[in-house]
Short mmCIF file of C-alpha atoms and ligand atoms in Angstrom, two decimals:
data_model
loop_
_atom_site.label_atom_id
_atom_site.label_comp_id
_atom_site.label_asym_id
_atom_site.label_seq_id
_atom_site.Cartn_x
_atom_site.Cartn_y
_atom_site.Cartn_z
CA MET A 33 19.76 -97.94 -76.88
CA ILE A 34 20.84 -99.38 -73.50
CA ARG A 35 19.64 -103.54 -72.95
CA VAL A 36 19.77 -105.31 -69.69
CA LEU A 37 18.67 -108.75 -69.39
CA PHE A 38 17.75 -109.96 -66.00
CA LEU A 39 17.54 -113.76 -64.97
CA GLY A 40 15.35 -115.00 -62.28
CA ASP A 41 16.23 -117.38 -59.14
CA VAL A 42 19.23 -119.52 -60.09
CA THR A 43 17.71 -122.91 -58.40
CA THR A 44 20.37 -125.49 -57.70
CA ARG A 45 22.54 -127.50 -59.86
CA SER A 46 20.44 -127.48 -63.28
CA GLY A 47 19.43 -123.55 -62.77
CA ARG A 48 23.50 -123.40 -62.73
CA GLN A 49 23.64 -125.46 -65.34
CA ILE A 50 21.03 -123.73 -67.70
CA VAL A 51 22.66 -120.61 -67.09
CA SER A 52 25.98 -121.60 -67.75
CA GLU A 53 25.12 -122.94 -70.94
CA ARG A 54 22.60 -120.40 -71.94
CA LEU A 55 23.56 -116.94 -70.48
CA PRO A 56 26.44 -116.59 -72.80
CA GLN A 57 24.69 -117.14 -76.47
CA LEU A 58 21.79 -115.03 -74.97
CA LYS A 59 23.71 -111.98 -73.95
CA GLN A 60 25.16 -112.41 -77.78
CA GLU A 61 21.79 -113.03 -79.16
CA LEU A 62 20.08 -110.19 -77.14
CA GLY A 63 22.87 -107.84 -77.33
CA ALA A 64 22.75 -107.69 -73.90
CA ASP A 65 24.91 -104.81 -72.28
CA LEU A 66 24.64 -105.87 -68.85
CA ALA A 67 23.29 -108.98 -67.36
CA ILE A 68 21.89 -109.13 -63.98
CA VAL A 69 21.54 -112.63 -61.99
CA ASN A 70 19.43 -113.37 -59.30
CA GLY A 71 21.48 -116.11 -57.27
CA GLU A 72 20.04 -116.58 -53.96
CA ASN A 73 18.57 -120.38 -54.32
CA ALA A 74 21.87 -121.31 -56.32
CA ALA A 75 24.06 -123.60 -53.95
CA HIS A 76 21.57 -126.41 -53.09
CA GLY A 77 18.51 -124.22 -53.61
CA LYS A 78 19.41 -122.04 -50.55
CA GLY A 79 21.93 -119.06 -50.60
CA VAL A 80 25.55 -118.95 -52.63
CA THR A 81 28.90 -119.83 -52.71
CA LEU A 82 32.08 -117.92 -53.53
CA LYS A 83 32.64 -120.60 -55.75
CA ILE A 84 29.39 -120.30 -57.51
CA VAL A 85 29.01 -116.87 -57.86
CA GLN A 86 32.67 -116.88 -59.41
CA GLN A 87 30.92 -119.49 -62.07
CA LEU A 88 27.83 -117.17 -62.37
CA LYS A 89 30.56 -114.46 -62.94
CA ALA A 90 32.03 -116.50 -65.60
CA ALA A 91 28.64 -117.38 -67.41
CA GLY A 92 28.62 -113.69 -68.44
CA ALA A 93 26.30 -112.25 -65.26
CA ASP A 94 27.50 -108.60 -64.48
CA LEU A 95 25.93 -108.34 -61.17
CA ILE A 96 24.51 -111.24 -59.25
CA THR A 97 21.12 -110.40 -56.84
CA LEU A 98 20.38 -112.05 -53.84
CA GLY A 99 17.08 -112.41 -51.85
CA ASN A 100 16.08 -113.95 -48.47
CA HIS A 101 18.03 -116.83 -48.88
CA ALA A 102 21.41 -114.58 -49.53
CA PHE A 103 23.45 -115.70 -46.34
CA SER A 104 21.80 -119.30 -45.75
CA LYS A 105 25.48 -120.67 -46.71
CA HIS A 106 27.12 -119.08 -43.80
CA GLU A 107 30.40 -118.85 -45.80
CA ILE A 108 29.55 -116.27 -47.74
CA LEU A 109 29.57 -113.62 -45.09
CA ASP A 110 33.52 -114.39 -45.25
CA HIS A 111 34.12 -113.68 -48.78
CA MET A 112 31.59 -110.16 -49.46
CA ASP A 113 34.32 -108.29 -50.05
CA GLU A 114 35.60 -110.04 -52.52
CA CYS A 115 32.35 -110.13 -54.49
CA PRO A 116 32.13 -106.21 -55.67
CA ASP A 117 29.36 -107.88 -57.93
CA LEU A 118 27.07 -109.06 -55.02
CA ILE A 119 24.27 -107.28 -54.26
CA ARG A 120 22.48 -108.60 -51.00
CA PRO A 121 19.29 -107.05 -49.79
CA ALA A 122 19.44 -103.53 -48.17
CA ASN A 123 16.53 -104.60 -45.39
CA MET A 124 18.15 -107.42 -43.90
CA GLU A 125 20.70 -108.48 -41.30
CA PRO A 126 23.47 -108.61 -41.00
CA ALA A 127 23.67 -105.15 -42.47
CA ASP A 128 27.21 -104.73 -42.55
CA ALA A 129 28.18 -107.77 -45.16
CA GLY A 130 28.60 -106.78 -48.68
CA GLN A 131 26.79 -104.18 -49.95
CA SER A 132 23.42 -103.49 -51.04
CA PHE A 133 23.36 -101.35 -54.44
CA ALA A 134 26.71 -101.45 -57.24
CA ILE A 135 26.68 -98.73 -59.79
CA ARG A 136 28.28 -99.95 -63.09
CA THR A 137 28.72 -97.68 -66.08
CA VAL A 138 27.67 -98.27 -69.51
CA LYS A 139 27.67 -96.48 -72.49
CA GLY A 140 28.41 -93.32 -70.68
CA LYS A 141 25.46 -94.05 -68.41
CA ARG A 142 25.29 -94.95 -64.48
CA ILE A 143 23.39 -97.56 -63.75
CA ALA A 144 22.59 -98.64 -59.80
CA VAL A 145 21.35 -101.83 -59.09
CA TYR A 146 19.72 -102.37 -55.70
CA ASN A 147 17.98 -105.37 -54.06
CA VAL A 148 15.32 -105.04 -51.54
CA LEU A 149 13.04 -107.30 -49.69
CA GLY A 150 9.47 -107.33 -49.07
CA ASN A 151 7.77 -107.70 -45.45
CA VAL A 152 4.42 -109.47 -46.65
CA GLY A 153 4.23 -113.51 -45.92
CA ILE A 154 8.20 -113.36 -46.18
CA ASP A 155 10.77 -113.20 -42.95
CA GLY A 156 14.15 -111.73 -43.02
CA SER A 157 13.22 -108.24 -43.38
CA THR A 158 14.16 -105.74 -41.15
CA ALA A 159 12.51 -102.44 -42.29
CA SER A 160 9.81 -101.48 -44.61
CA CYS A 161 10.87 -101.89 -48.23
CA PHE A 162 9.35 -98.76 -49.18
CA ALA A 163 11.33 -96.50 -46.38
CA THR A 164 14.30 -98.91 -47.43
CA MET A 165 13.85 -98.34 -51.23
CA GLN A 166 13.44 -94.12 -50.62
CA SER A 167 16.69 -94.30 -48.53
CA LEU A 168 18.47 -95.86 -51.21
CA LEU A 169 17.66 -93.69 -54.02
CA GLU A 170 18.79 -90.94 -51.61
CA GLN A 171 21.99 -92.88 -51.06
CA THR A 172 22.95 -93.58 -54.88
CA GLU A 173 23.56 -90.44 -57.94
CA ALA A 174 22.60 -92.83 -60.99
CA ASP A 175 21.49 -92.05 -64.40
CA ILE A 176 19.56 -95.53 -64.28
CA ARG A 177 18.24 -97.28 -61.66
CA ILE A 178 16.93 -100.74 -61.77
CA VAL A 179 15.72 -102.77 -58.37
CA ASP A 180 15.35 -106.75 -58.17
CA PHE A 181 12.25 -106.55 -55.46
CA HIS A 182 12.39 -109.56 -53.88
CA ALA A 183 9.05 -110.14 -52.34
CA GLU A 184 6.10 -112.83 -52.12
CA ALA A 185 2.88 -110.55 -52.16
CA THR A 186 1.60 -109.54 -55.86
CA SER A 187 0.13 -106.87 -54.00
CA GLU A 188 3.08 -105.78 -52.41
CA LYS A 189 5.18 -105.82 -55.78
CA GLN A 190 2.74 -103.72 -57.63
CA LEU A 191 2.12 -100.84 -54.88
CA PHE A 192 6.06 -100.97 -54.87
CA PHE A 193 6.21 -100.19 -58.45
CA GLN A 194 3.24 -97.87 -58.41
CA VAL A 195 5.28 -95.78 -55.27
CA PHE A 196 8.65 -95.72 -57.11
CA HIS A 197 8.39 -96.15 -60.93
CA ARG A 198 8.54 -92.60 -61.50
CA GLN A 199 12.49 -92.63 -59.60
CA LEU A 200 13.52 -96.28 -61.38
CA ASN A 201 13.84 -97.90 -64.80
CA ALA A 202 12.69 -101.72 -63.78
CA VAL A 203 10.99 -102.99 -60.76
CA ILE A 204 11.73 -106.80 -61.17
CA GLY A 205 10.16 -108.86 -58.90
CA THR A 206 11.96 -112.13 -57.79
CA HIS A 207 11.46 -114.95 -54.97
CA THR A 208 8.08 -116.55 -56.14
CA HIS A 209 10.24 -118.72 -58.73
CA VAL A 210 6.79 -118.72 -61.02
CA GLN A 211 7.21 -116.29 -64.14
CA THR A 212 4.35 -113.97 -64.14
CA ALA A 213 2.97 -112.64 -67.61
CA ASP A 214 2.18 -108.64 -66.53
CA GLU A 215 5.08 -107.17 -67.90
CA MET A 216 4.84 -103.83 -68.74
CA VAL A 217 6.25 -100.28 -69.12
CA GLN A 218 4.80 -97.35 -67.23
CA ASP A 219 6.17 -93.71 -67.49
CA GLY A 220 9.60 -95.31 -68.67
CA CYS A 221 9.70 -97.90 -65.93
CA ALA A 222 9.54 -101.44 -66.42
CA TYR A 223 7.48 -104.15 -64.15
CA ILE A 224 7.27 -107.92 -63.57
CA SER A 225 5.53 -108.92 -60.79
CA ASP A 226 8.09 -112.36 -60.93
CA ALA A 227 10.86 -112.93 -63.71
CA GLY A 228 10.68 -116.69 -62.11
CA MET A 229 13.23 -119.16 -61.57
CA CYS A 230 16.21 -120.78 -63.67
CA GLY A 231 15.70 -124.12 -62.20
CA PRO A 232 14.29 -127.74 -62.14
CA TYR A 233 11.23 -127.85 -64.06
CA HIS A 234 9.56 -130.64 -62.59
CA SER A 235 9.81 -129.20 -58.93
CA ILE A 236 7.46 -127.42 -56.66
CA ILE A 237 9.43 -123.89 -57.22
CA GLY A 238 12.98 -125.62 -57.41
CA ARG A 239 12.49 -128.55 -54.51
CA ASP A 240 12.07 -132.33 -55.16
CA ILE A 241 8.31 -133.25 -55.29
CA ASP A 242 8.21 -136.01 -53.41
CA GLU A 243 9.41 -134.07 -50.28
CA VAL A 244 6.93 -131.34 -50.30
CA ARG A 245 4.43 -133.83 -50.71
CA ARG A 246 5.54 -135.74 -47.39
CA ARG A 247 6.36 -132.68 -45.90
CA MET A 248 3.26 -130.40 -46.43
CA ILE A 249 0.25 -133.77 -47.06
CA LEU A 250 1.99 -136.31 -44.32
CA GLY A 251 3.52 -133.69 -41.94
CA GLU A 252 6.85 -135.28 -42.11
CA LYS A 253 10.09 -133.36 -40.96
CA THR A 254 11.32 -133.66 -43.99
CA HIS A 255 14.94 -132.04 -45.32
CA PHE A 256 14.96 -129.67 -47.78
CA THR A 257 15.83 -131.73 -51.34
CA PRO A 258 16.64 -129.86 -54.21
CA ALA A 259 14.57 -131.47 -57.46
CA GLU A 260 16.81 -133.20 -60.17
CA GLY A 261 16.31 -132.95 -63.88
CA PRO A 262 16.22 -130.25 -66.37
CA ALA A 263 15.80 -126.63 -65.99
CA ILE A 264 13.39 -124.29 -66.89
CA LEU A 265 15.24 -120.16 -68.03
CA CYS A 266 12.86 -117.52 -66.98
CA GLY A 267 13.66 -113.83 -66.76
CA ILE A 268 13.41 -110.74 -69.06
CA PHE A 269 15.17 -107.86 -70.93
CA PHE A 270 14.36 -104.45 -71.06
CA ASP A 271 15.62 -101.36 -73.17
CA ILE A 272 16.51 -97.96 -72.18
CA GLU A 273 16.56 -94.97 -74.44
CA GLU A 274 20.10 -93.23 -73.59
CA GLU A 275 18.92 -89.87 -74.09
CA SER A 276 16.23 -89.62 -71.71
CA CYS A 277 17.05 -92.81 -69.96
CA ARG A 278 13.40 -93.94 -69.93
CA THR A 279 12.93 -97.60 -70.15
CA VAL A 280 11.01 -98.39 -73.51
CA SER A 281 10.16 -101.66 -73.93
CA VAL A 282 10.47 -105.11 -71.88
CA GLN A 283 10.35 -109.04 -72.39
CA ARG A 284 9.59 -111.94 -71.26
CA ILE A 285 11.77 -114.72 -71.48
CA GLN A 286 10.78 -118.53 -71.01
CA GLU A 287 12.71 -121.26 -72.14
CA ARG A 288 11.18 -124.64 -70.84
CA PRO A 289 13.08 -127.95 -71.04
CA GLN A 290 12.01 -130.12 -74.07
CA GLN A 291 9.43 -132.74 -72.89
FE1 LIG B 1240 14.08 -117.90 -54.77
FE1 LIG B 1241 13.25 -116.07 -52.05
#
């Protein structure tokens, strides 16, 4: 059996802290063979830096996926070639920065991990997520295929899963930062609408509550303010049978801070 661990959007300092603390233990406790972490909000809530990529790697992230905030910290664009484990959305500009999939060999099986951006209710995509996924599948030779589908609309995520589940081993939704309880396996493919967030628990999807209140209710032009305080850790893990290369089970992980 190959066990894959996936942690949802690492958000701000408290998210990085909890991942640094818990990921090494989680990998060991679960016996995970591959750990994938979405890092799109790891740097002050938007984007990622080389230093943070290195921190997440040091904590045990084998691969780091991104999302619509992939390049919000522009400095990462100068370091994409130094980050072979960083995967950016395939249908997003700049198209030539870094890679939109990576292949790792685990227990003799080639595992491809992709990152695709949704089109509904989310900015930044440059092409249909469906056409993009199809093209990625045609470009890659792998035994096992996993996609971080970074999207807003649950309907789009469910449709994406229904369209591609026979060609994939996991469709993992990210971006909303709120974990859904709809994990399942269908025809050898795991699914969850959203893996959730690793980030500040008392927040509005990682942002300071008062800052969002002033912006949304009072109409003030506020600056993005990451929330402080202890973090929730969210993700999933799933098992893939080696012989058939089919996913056979999936489980959610959600660790809330002590109240
Ligand atoms: Fe996010
Ligand atoms: Fe996002």
